[in-house]
Amino acid sequence: MTKMEMDASLHSGLIKQLADMRERIEKRLDELLPQEGDERDLVALAMREGTLAPGKRVRPMLLILAAEGLGHSEDASLDLGCAVEMIHAASLVLDDMPCMDNAQLRRGRPTVHLKFGQDVAILAAIALLSRAFGVVAAIKDVPPANRTRIVEILADTVGMQGLVRGQYQDLREGQHSRCAEEIALTNRLKTGVLFGAIMDMAWLISSDDERVRLELQGFATELGQAFQLYDDLQDDAFDNAKDQGKDKGKSTFVSLYGQQKVAEQLHAHLSRADKHLHQAYGDAQAISPYLKLVFFKAL
Ligand code: GRG
């Protein structure tokens, strides 16, 4: 076998492993959500649609890969990842509502409020959020003290100093012109803090090395910025599974610097993210190749 053939076979092996992992996440999400049965139970159906519609599952994938890299098996990290995905799904359902982004399309499908009504969408988002905390509280493989700490991390991540604040800033302050620092802060709160929580949870169940924790937080900060820039760049893309042009008139890095410079910024964040991963895990880790596949839309 030549080196090129060996690289190609390693690469397809990794893609298969990652695709299998994503399938296990989808299966577990399905089990943890209310089961289909009563078709009049629109809240249950909306919870399932909001979560099981085809998303990338980046957050649970990262949680599992981060914990695996520190020697932890998938048992506990799978349920933790699913809880995070439910929180993410709840945030998307709310974000799409007419009083927020007023979106028609999400993950290539009609948004939850269009399909089920705004009343049901709000109730489903609240139910997803509380189900997520219930899942964390019930994870047997994590000692109770760590479970409590994880609940605390997630509560902070969603709340007034996390997603809620980021969304508020985006909706209200995003209408006016903002400087780079203000946009970066909103992006951190909207997107980065959840990645920070994911890395903290993976660390908490797998390691007690503070140095590793700091590197993982550094990674999450860079990834959060990169991810939001990527999301902003997609706003104009034709192959997007979401509404296009939702950011028109909004103050983002794309409106401030233009697409080319934002693409360069994105690469700079990703390369700094890689350095943190290298410090935390050494050479052998699956997160960088995984993220490359995500950013090149190959997984
Ligand atoms: C109650 C959880 C909760 C939140 C309230 C509505 C809100 C506050 C926050 C919304 C924040 C928001 C919409 C952030 C955007 C994050 C983002 C980059 C979404 C796109 O994520 P992907 O690309 O999407 O991972 P898929 O569909 O693949 O999961």
XYZ file of C-alpha atoms and ligand atoms in Angstrom:
328
model
C 0.000 0.000 0.000
C 1.363 3.458 -0.924
C 1.258 6.319 1.606
C -1.515 7.966 -0.404
C -3.593 4.772 -0.380
C -2.958 4.377 3.346
C -4.063 7.994 4.019
C -7.184 7.466 1.896
C -8.085 4.275 3.745
C -7.484 5.905 7.151
C -9.649 8.805 6.022
C -12.543 6.613 4.896
C -12.198 4.611 8.155
C -12.553 7.823 10.142
C -15.553 8.988 8.118
C -17.239 5.640 8.772
C -16.493 5.826 12.526
C -17.874 9.362 12.705
C -20.968 8.481 10.671
C -21.599 5.519 13.022
C -21.222 7.820 16.020
C -23.743 10.218 14.539
C -26.149 7.333 13.994
C -25.842 6.299 17.664
C -26.617 9.903 18.662
C -29.720 9.972 16.435
C -30.905 6.639 17.854
C -30.407 7.741 21.463
C -32.142 11.076 20.837
C -35.079 9.162 19.421
C -35.211 7.006 22.594
C -34.924 9.979 24.964
C -37.650 12.038 23.289
C -41.375 11.385 23.876
C -42.376 8.491 21.652
C -44.669 8.859 18.657
C -48.089 7.411 19.204
C -50.823 9.948 19.789
C -50.884 12.117 16.699
C -52.933 14.737 18.580
C -50.037 15.273 20.980
C -48.579 18.110 18.948
C -46.074 19.154 21.626
C -44.471 15.702 21.547
C -44.431 15.739 17.740
C -42.915 19.229 17.684
C -40.225 18.196 20.190
C -39.322 15.306 17.924
C -39.380 17.384 14.746
C -37.315 20.210 16.285
C -34.676 17.745 17.440
C -34.686 14.869 14.953
C -34.834 16.952 11.753
C -31.494 16.369 10.007
C -28.938 18.506 11.833
C -25.197 18.002 11.848
C -25.099 16.951 15.550
C -21.851 18.862 15.965
C -22.343 19.447 19.680
C -22.897 15.833 20.797
C -20.176 14.661 18.386
C -17.718 17.111 19.943
C -18.663 16.114 23.465
C -18.147 12.430 22.771
C -14.892 12.972 20.844
C -13.524 15.322 23.514
C -14.256 12.841 26.311
C -12.968 9.892 24.263
C -9.713 11.728 23.658
C -9.312 11.903 27.449
C -9.916 8.173 27.812
C -13.619 8.214 28.666
C -15.989 5.699 27.040
C -19.112 6.814 25.196
C -21.607 5.640 27.871
C -22.129 8.868 29.789
C -21.011 11.268 27.088
C -23.704 10.001 24.686
C -26.551 11.063 26.990
C -24.809 14.315 27.901
C -24.384 15.054 24.192
C -28.068 14.311 23.573
C -29.051 16.689 26.385
C -26.950 19.431 24.771
C -28.528 18.702 21.384
C -31.992 19.118 22.924
C -30.975 22.492 24.354
C -29.601 23.487 20.954
C -32.838 22.328 19.273
C -34.921 24.345 21.772
C -32.863 27.435 20.975
C -33.383 26.942 17.205
C -37.150 26.529 17.588
C -37.328 29.819 19.495
C -34.841 31.594 17.219
C -36.996 30.812 14.164
C -40.205 32.271 15.610
C -41.810 35.377 14.083
C -40.879 37.517 17.110
C -37.200 36.591 16.610
C -35.759 35.632 13.183
C -39.116 34.849 11.556
C -37.636 31.948 9.582
C -39.520 29.619 7.235
C -36.899 26.946 6.709
C -34.623 25.070 9.108
C -32.583 21.968 8.333
C -34.257 21.911 4.931
C -37.743 21.680 6.410
C -40.531 24.119 7.391
C -39.791 25.609 10.803
C -41.548 24.136 13.847
C -43.913 27.088 14.391
C -45.006 26.939 10.721
C -45.745 23.254 11.014
C -47.343 23.161 14.473
C -48.245 26.774 15.376
C -46.462 29.300 17.577
C -48.181 28.132 20.767
C -46.954 24.568 20.263
C -43.467 25.739 19.243
C -43.000 27.667 22.503
C -44.277 24.763 24.588
C -42.077 22.271 22.719
C -38.985 24.454 23.280
C -39.693 24.657 27.023
C -40.353 20.913 27.167
C -37.084 20.179 25.325
C -35.176 22.356 27.741
C -36.618 20.663 30.807
C -36.180 17.207 29.243
C -32.498 18.023 28.707
C -32.003 18.791 32.400
C -33.929 15.630 33.296
C -31.603 13.557 31.108
C -28.502 15.018 32.799
C -29.923 14.424 36.276
C -30.589 10.771 35.445
C -27.170 9.809 34.013
C -26.030 6.919 36.181
C -22.411 6.773 34.986
C -21.591 10.255 36.336
C -21.201 10.701 40.113
C -23.920 12.917 41.681
C -21.530 15.797 42.500
C -20.456 16.018 38.855
C -24.046 15.769 37.685
C -24.954 18.737 39.874
C -21.996 20.675 38.517
C -23.083 19.865 34.941
C -26.628 21.080 35.660
C -25.094 24.298 36.980
C -22.886 24.683 33.873
C -25.849 24.167 31.556
C -28.100 26.533 33.513
C -25.440 29.269 33.251
C -24.929 28.493 29.573
C -28.587 28.930 28.664
C -29.387 31.785 31.026
C -28.940 35.529 31.394
C -25.168 35.415 30.864
C -25.298 32.858 28.059
C -27.545 32.010 25.103
C -30.400 34.210 26.306
C -28.132 37.258 26.579
C -26.467 36.492 23.240
C -29.830 36.212 21.538
C -31.069 39.416 23.177
C -27.980 41.300 22.030
C -28.310 39.872 18.545
C -31.980 40.835 18.244
C -31.813 44.285 19.789
C -28.247 45.534 19.343
C -27.697 43.780 16.003
C -30.068 46.327 14.416
C -27.529 49.138 15.034
C -23.972 49.322 13.811
C -21.562 47.671 16.248
C -17.805 47.538 16.639
C -15.863 44.280 16.222
C -15.612 43.688 19.998
C -19.379 43.985 20.428
C -20.074 41.558 17.569
C -17.488 39.102 18.937
C -19.130 39.233 22.380
C -22.577 38.474 20.938
C -21.120 35.599 18.912
C -19.399 34.217 22.001
C -22.634 34.289 23.996
C -24.873 33.001 21.179
C -22.609 30.215 20.040
C -19.318 29.955 21.931
C -20.588 29.437 25.475
C -22.365 26.210 24.523
C -19.116 24.869 23.038
C -17.390 25.958 26.265
C -19.972 24.015 28.296
C -19.504 20.953 26.090
C -15.743 20.964 26.628
C -16.150 21.523 30.369
C -18.555 18.601 30.633
C -16.274 16.309 28.627
C -13.373 17.344 30.862
C -15.340 16.968 34.092
C -16.273 13.347 33.391
C -12.816 12.382 32.111
C -9.940 14.325 33.664
C -8.736 16.426 36.577
C -5.844 18.092 34.787
C -6.471 21.871 34.975
C -4.001 22.533 32.168
C -6.083 20.373 29.816
C -9.227 22.186 30.897
C -7.729 25.582 29.989
C -6.669 24.313 26.565
C -10.153 22.907 25.924
C -11.696 26.234 26.908
C -9.280 28.013 24.554
C -10.340 25.613 21.820
C -14.052 26.256 22.519
C -13.572 30.039 22.366
C -11.886 29.842 18.960
C -14.360 27.282 17.635
C -17.322 29.383 18.821
C -16.083 32.386 16.852
C -15.259 30.243 13.795
C -18.632 28.533 13.887
C -20.609 31.772 14.043
C -18.531 33.255 11.192
C -19.220 30.126 9.151
C -22.934 30.456 9.946
C -22.885 34.141 8.900
C -21.085 33.294 5.646
C -23.761 30.678 4.892
C -26.447 33.367 5.060
C -26.016 34.037 1.323
C -25.260 30.467 0.224
C -27.676 28.838 -2.240
C -27.235 25.317 -0.875
C -28.207 26.438 2.588
C -30.918 24.422 4.322
C -32.077 27.607 6.073
C -33.643 30.886 4.874
C -31.201 33.044 2.950
C -30.585 36.708 3.606
C -31.806 36.700 7.217
C -28.800 38.833 8.228
C -29.608 41.660 5.775
C -29.450 44.966 7.636
C -27.951 43.254 10.688
C -24.572 44.176 12.085
C -22.317 41.114 11.707
C -18.648 40.579 10.855
C -19.715 40.008 7.238
C -21.392 43.438 7.091
C -18.390 45.000 8.856
C -15.503 43.389 6.943
C -16.993 41.583 3.900
C -16.930 37.880 3.005
C -13.265 37.593 2.021
C -11.885 38.988 5.256
C -14.366 36.972 7.317
C -13.246 33.779 5.527
C -9.651 34.638 6.495
C -10.721 35.303 10.095
C -12.506 31.951 10.150
C -9.314 30.137 9.094
C -7.296 32.015 11.709
C -9.743 30.951 14.462
C -9.660 27.346 13.258
C -5.900 27.246 13.217
C -5.732 28.651 16.780
C -8.403 26.097 17.780
C -6.144 23.352 16.382
C -3.196 24.554 18.449
C -5.245 24.279 21.646
C -6.293 20.749 20.680
C -2.687 19.842 20.078
C -1.748 21.167 23.550
C -4.587 19.230 25.181
C -4.294 15.903 23.341
C -0.976 15.795 21.521
C -0.937 14.622 17.897
C -3.559 11.913 17.982
C -7.029 13.379 18.236
C -10.096 13.058 16.053
C -11.633 16.503 16.638
C -9.569 18.425 14.038
C -10.254 15.994 11.168
C -13.900 15.853 12.229
C -14.231 19.640 12.137
C -12.548 19.782 8.728
C -15.231 17.411 7.435
C -17.949 19.608 8.978
C -16.569 22.871 7.590
C -16.139 21.332 4.127
C -19.703 19.956 4.358
C -18.409 16.404 3.964
C -20.210 15.013 7.031
C -33.989 28.550 25.807
C -32.078 27.218 24.877
C -32.781 28.496 24.975
C -32.288 29.576 24.331
C -32.944 30.916 24.339
C -33.327 31.602 21.299
C -32.072 31.661 22.091
C -32.135 31.936 23.552
C -30.854 31.471 21.552
C -30.617 31.201 20.111
C -29.149 31.300 19.834
C -28.821 30.877 18.436
C -29.867 30.718 17.407
C -27.558 30.657 18.143
C -27.138 30.201 16.785
C -26.225 29.060 16.930
C -25.912 28.423 15.600
C -24.615 28.747 14.975
C -26.783 27.581 15.039
C -26.507 26.719 13.880
O -25.954 25.531 14.412
P -25.616 24.279 13.514
O -24.934 24.749 12.270
O -27.076 23.788 13.107
O -24.915 23.285 14.332
P -27.631 22.286 12.944
O -28.958 22.489 12.293
O -26.668 21.520 12.079
O -27.744 21.709 14.315
